[in-house]
Amino acid sequence: FFKQKTAYEIASCLVGSEMCIRDRSRGPGSYTGLRIGVSAAKGLCFANDIPLISVSSLEILANSTSFKGIVIPTIDARREEVYSCVFFENHIIVEEKPEIITQASFKDQLKNNEILIIGSGQFKCEKILKKNKNLTFNNEIINPSSRHMPILSYRKFINKEFEDLAYFEPRYLKEFRSR
């Protein structure tokens, strides 16, 4: 029942959308959510003999704004930690990583740049880094949206940046720990 319902819900979501079954966020994100989503996408791609394209959740966030300057998309990773990376003009300049937010976070980028911090981790950043005049926060951009994924997926499609169906795994950034 679960697999039938999941497949039906996936098909329902794709009808009328700009996405197709090969588009999939690779994380970071919820361990269980990523495992289920990637498994479904891999199965659909294999069954339909189409390539799998993955896009970073943080890259999707970064592409959801037209801010001119440095954009730091963040995803809450519990405690005082966020997943983050740094983009300038839609190009990644600091790779994805988990980071404990301190007064020294993003110090190099803050020297002479206007910075926008977005995503669900921005509230932690704002609480700790709020004294810097170069920082802007946008609490309307919290979660990655599939609306910003097609252009990124299309770019990867044109460049033939496909994932290996047999070996592709989500990007967790942190090891899974059971409670």
Short mmCIF file of C-alpha atoms in Angstrom, two decimals:
data_model
loop_
_atom_site.label_atom_id
_atom_site.label_comp_id
_atom_site.label_asym_id
_atom_site.label_seq_id
_atom_site.Cartn_x
_atom_site.Cartn_y
_atom_site.Cartn_z
CA PHE A 1 0.00 0.00 0.00
CA PHE A 2 2.75 2.47 0.95
CA LYS A 3 4.69 2.07 -2.30
CA GLN A 4 1.50 2.38 -4.36
CA LYS A 5 0.47 5.51 -2.49
CA THR A 6 3.96 7.03 -2.78
CA ALA A 7 4.13 6.42 -6.54
CA TYR A 8 0.63 7.88 -6.97
CA GLU A 9 1.54 10.98 -4.94
CA ILE A 10 4.73 11.49 -6.94
CA ALA A 11 2.84 11.26 -10.23
CA SER A 12 0.15 13.64 -8.93
CA CYS A 13 2.78 16.20 -7.94
CA LEU A 14 4.50 16.07 -11.31
CA VAL A 15 1.35 16.60 -13.38
CA GLY A 16 1.34 20.23 -14.47
CA SER A 17 4.64 21.05 -12.80
CA GLU A 18 7.88 22.07 -14.48
CA MET A 19 9.74 19.22 -12.79
CA CYS A 20 10.21 15.74 -14.12
CA ILE A 21 10.98 12.49 -12.38
CA ARG A 22 14.70 12.75 -12.95
CA ASP A 23 15.01 15.95 -10.85
CA ARG A 24 15.91 15.28 -7.22
CA SER A 25 17.45 17.25 -4.38
CA ARG A 26 20.55 15.49 -3.12
CA GLY A 27 20.48 17.15 0.28
CA PRO A 28 21.44 18.16 2.78
CA GLY A 29 18.23 17.46 4.60
CA SER A 30 16.30 14.97 6.66
CA TYR A 31 18.01 11.57 6.65
CA THR A 32 14.76 9.63 6.20
CA GLY A 33 13.29 12.10 3.71
CA LEU A 34 16.40 11.98 1.55
CA ARG A 35 16.55 8.16 1.62
CA ILE A 36 12.92 7.79 0.56
CA GLY A 37 13.07 10.52 -2.09
CA VAL A 38 16.31 9.27 -3.62
CA SER A 39 15.10 5.65 -3.62
CA ALA A 40 11.89 6.65 -5.40
CA ALA A 41 13.75 8.79 -7.94
CA LYS A 42 16.30 6.06 -8.66
CA GLY A 43 13.54 3.49 -9.14
CA LEU A 44 11.58 5.75 -11.48
CA CYS A 45 14.70 6.61 -13.49
CA PHE A 46 15.74 2.97 -13.77
CA ALA A 47 12.25 1.81 -14.78
CA ASN A 48 11.95 4.53 -17.43
CA ASP A 49 15.59 4.38 -18.61
CA ILE A 50 16.21 8.07 -17.98
CA PRO A 51 19.15 9.79 -16.28
CA LEU A 52 19.06 10.96 -12.67
CA ILE A 53 19.92 14.60 -12.01
CA SER A 54 20.53 15.77 -8.45
CA VAL A 55 20.70 19.33 -7.19
CA SER A 56 21.86 20.57 -3.80
CA SER A 57 19.12 21.86 -1.49
CA LEU A 58 21.45 24.74 -0.62
CA GLU A 59 21.92 25.61 -4.30
CA ILE A 60 18.14 25.62 -4.75
CA LEU A 61 17.87 28.04 -1.82
CA ALA A 62 20.64 30.28 -3.23
CA ASN A 63 18.83 30.47 -6.56
CA SER A 64 15.59 31.59 -4.94
CA THR A 65 16.77 35.19 -4.60
CA SER A 66 17.96 37.91 -6.96
CA PHE A 67 20.19 39.45 -4.28
CA LYS A 68 23.33 41.04 -5.75
CA GLY A 69 26.16 40.01 -3.49
CA ILE A 70 27.12 37.01 -1.45
CA VAL A 71 24.30 34.60 -0.60
CA ILE A 72 24.67 32.10 2.22
CA PRO A 73 21.90 29.50 2.16
CA THR A 74 21.51 27.64 5.44
CA ILE A 75 19.57 24.63 6.68
CA ASP A 76 19.06 24.06 10.39
CA ALA A 77 21.10 21.03 11.49
CA ARG A 78 19.98 21.05 15.15
CA ARG A 79 21.72 22.46 18.20
CA GLU A 80 23.79 25.52 17.17
CA GLU A 81 24.74 23.95 13.85
CA VAL A 82 23.65 24.68 10.29
CA TYR A 83 24.45 23.26 6.89
CA SER A 84 25.74 26.08 4.74
CA CYS A 85 27.73 27.06 1.70
CA VAL A 86 28.55 30.39 0.11
CA PHE A 87 27.52 31.61 -3.35
CA PHE A 88 28.51 34.68 -5.31
CA GLU A 89 26.55 35.37 -8.51
CA ASN A 90 25.14 31.82 -8.45
CA HIS A 91 28.61 30.25 -8.27
CA ILE A 92 29.68 28.34 -5.21
CA ILE A 93 32.74 29.84 -3.51
CA VAL A 94 32.68 27.83 -0.25
CA GLU A 95 31.59 24.18 -0.40
CA GLU A 96 28.70 22.69 1.59
CA LYS A 97 29.53 21.82 5.18
CA PRO A 98 28.00 21.53 8.63
CA GLU A 99 29.06 24.47 10.78
CA ILE A 100 28.60 25.50 14.39
CA ILE A 101 27.59 29.16 14.28
CA THR A 102 29.87 31.47 16.30
CA GLN A 103 30.82 35.15 16.13
CA ALA A 104 33.62 34.10 13.76
CA SER A 105 31.32 32.35 11.27
CA PHE A 106 31.57 33.71 7.71
CA LYS A 107 34.27 36.15 8.91
CA ASP A 108 36.14 36.15 5.58
CA GLN A 109 33.00 36.91 3.57
CA LEU A 110 31.87 39.66 5.98
CA LYS A 111 34.97 41.84 5.59
CA ASN A 112 33.89 43.97 2.61
CA ASN A 113 30.77 42.34 1.25
CA GLU A 114 27.02 42.67 1.46
CA ILE A 115 25.69 39.27 2.53
CA LEU A 116 22.23 37.73 2.51
CA ILE A 117 21.64 34.74 4.76
CA ILE A 118 18.56 32.66 3.93
CA GLY A 119 17.05 29.31 4.83
CA SER A 120 15.92 27.64 8.03
CA GLY A 121 19.33 28.12 9.68
CA GLN A 122 19.24 31.91 9.29
CA PHE A 123 17.52 32.37 12.65
CA LYS A 124 20.49 30.84 14.49
CA CYS A 125 22.83 33.01 12.43
CA GLU A 126 20.81 36.14 13.12
CA LYS A 127 20.81 35.47 16.86
CA ILE A 128 24.60 35.12 16.96
CA LEU A 129 25.77 37.40 14.11
CA LYS A 130 23.14 40.16 14.24
CA LYS A 131 25.59 42.95 15.10
CA ASN A 132 27.24 43.03 11.67
CA LYS A 133 25.99 45.82 9.38
CA ASN A 134 26.86 43.89 6.20
CA LEU A 135 24.35 41.13 6.98
CA THR A 136 20.82 40.92 5.70
CA PHE A 137 18.34 38.16 6.50
CA ASN A 138 15.22 37.21 4.54
CA ASN A 139 12.73 35.32 6.69
CA GLU A 140 10.50 34.75 3.66
CA ILE A 141 13.02 32.31 2.17
CA ILE A 142 13.06 29.38 4.61
CA ASN A 143 12.87 26.12 2.64
CA PRO A 144 14.09 25.07 -0.81
CA SER A 145 11.27 25.31 -3.35
CA SER A 146 10.83 23.08 -6.38
CA ARG A 147 10.03 26.28 -8.34
CA HIS A 148 13.76 27.08 -8.37
CA MET A 149 14.90 23.58 -9.30
CA PRO A 150 14.04 23.24 -13.04
CA ILE A 151 16.60 25.81 -14.25
CA LEU A 152 19.34 24.13 -12.20
CA SER A 153 18.29 20.68 -13.42
CA TYR A 154 18.13 21.89 -17.02
CA ARG A 155 21.66 23.29 -16.78
CA LYS A 156 22.87 19.90 -15.51
CA PHE A 157 20.91 18.12 -18.24
CA ILE A 158 22.51 20.24 -20.99
CA ASN A 159 25.95 19.60 -19.48
CA LYS A 160 25.16 15.88 -19.11
CA GLU A 161 25.84 15.97 -15.37
CA PHE A 162 23.99 12.76 -14.53
CA GLU A 163 24.25 10.62 -11.40
CA ASP A 164 25.23 6.96 -11.50
CA LEU A 165 21.98 5.17 -10.61
CA ALA A 166 23.79 2.25 -9.00
CA TYR A 167 26.02 4.30 -6.70
CA PHE A 168 24.27 7.63 -6.09
CA GLU A 169 23.53 8.41 -2.45
CA PRO A 170 22.12 11.55 -0.87
CA ARG A 171 24.54 14.06 0.58
CA TYR A 172 24.15 13.84 4.33
CA LEU A 173 27.14 15.97 5.40
CA LYS A 174 26.91 14.45 8.87
CA GLU A 175 26.91 10.82 9.89
CA PHE A 176 23.55 9.31 10.86
CA ARG A 177 23.19 8.65 14.59
CA SER A 178 20.30 6.68 16.05
CA ARG A 179 18.79 7.95 19.28
#
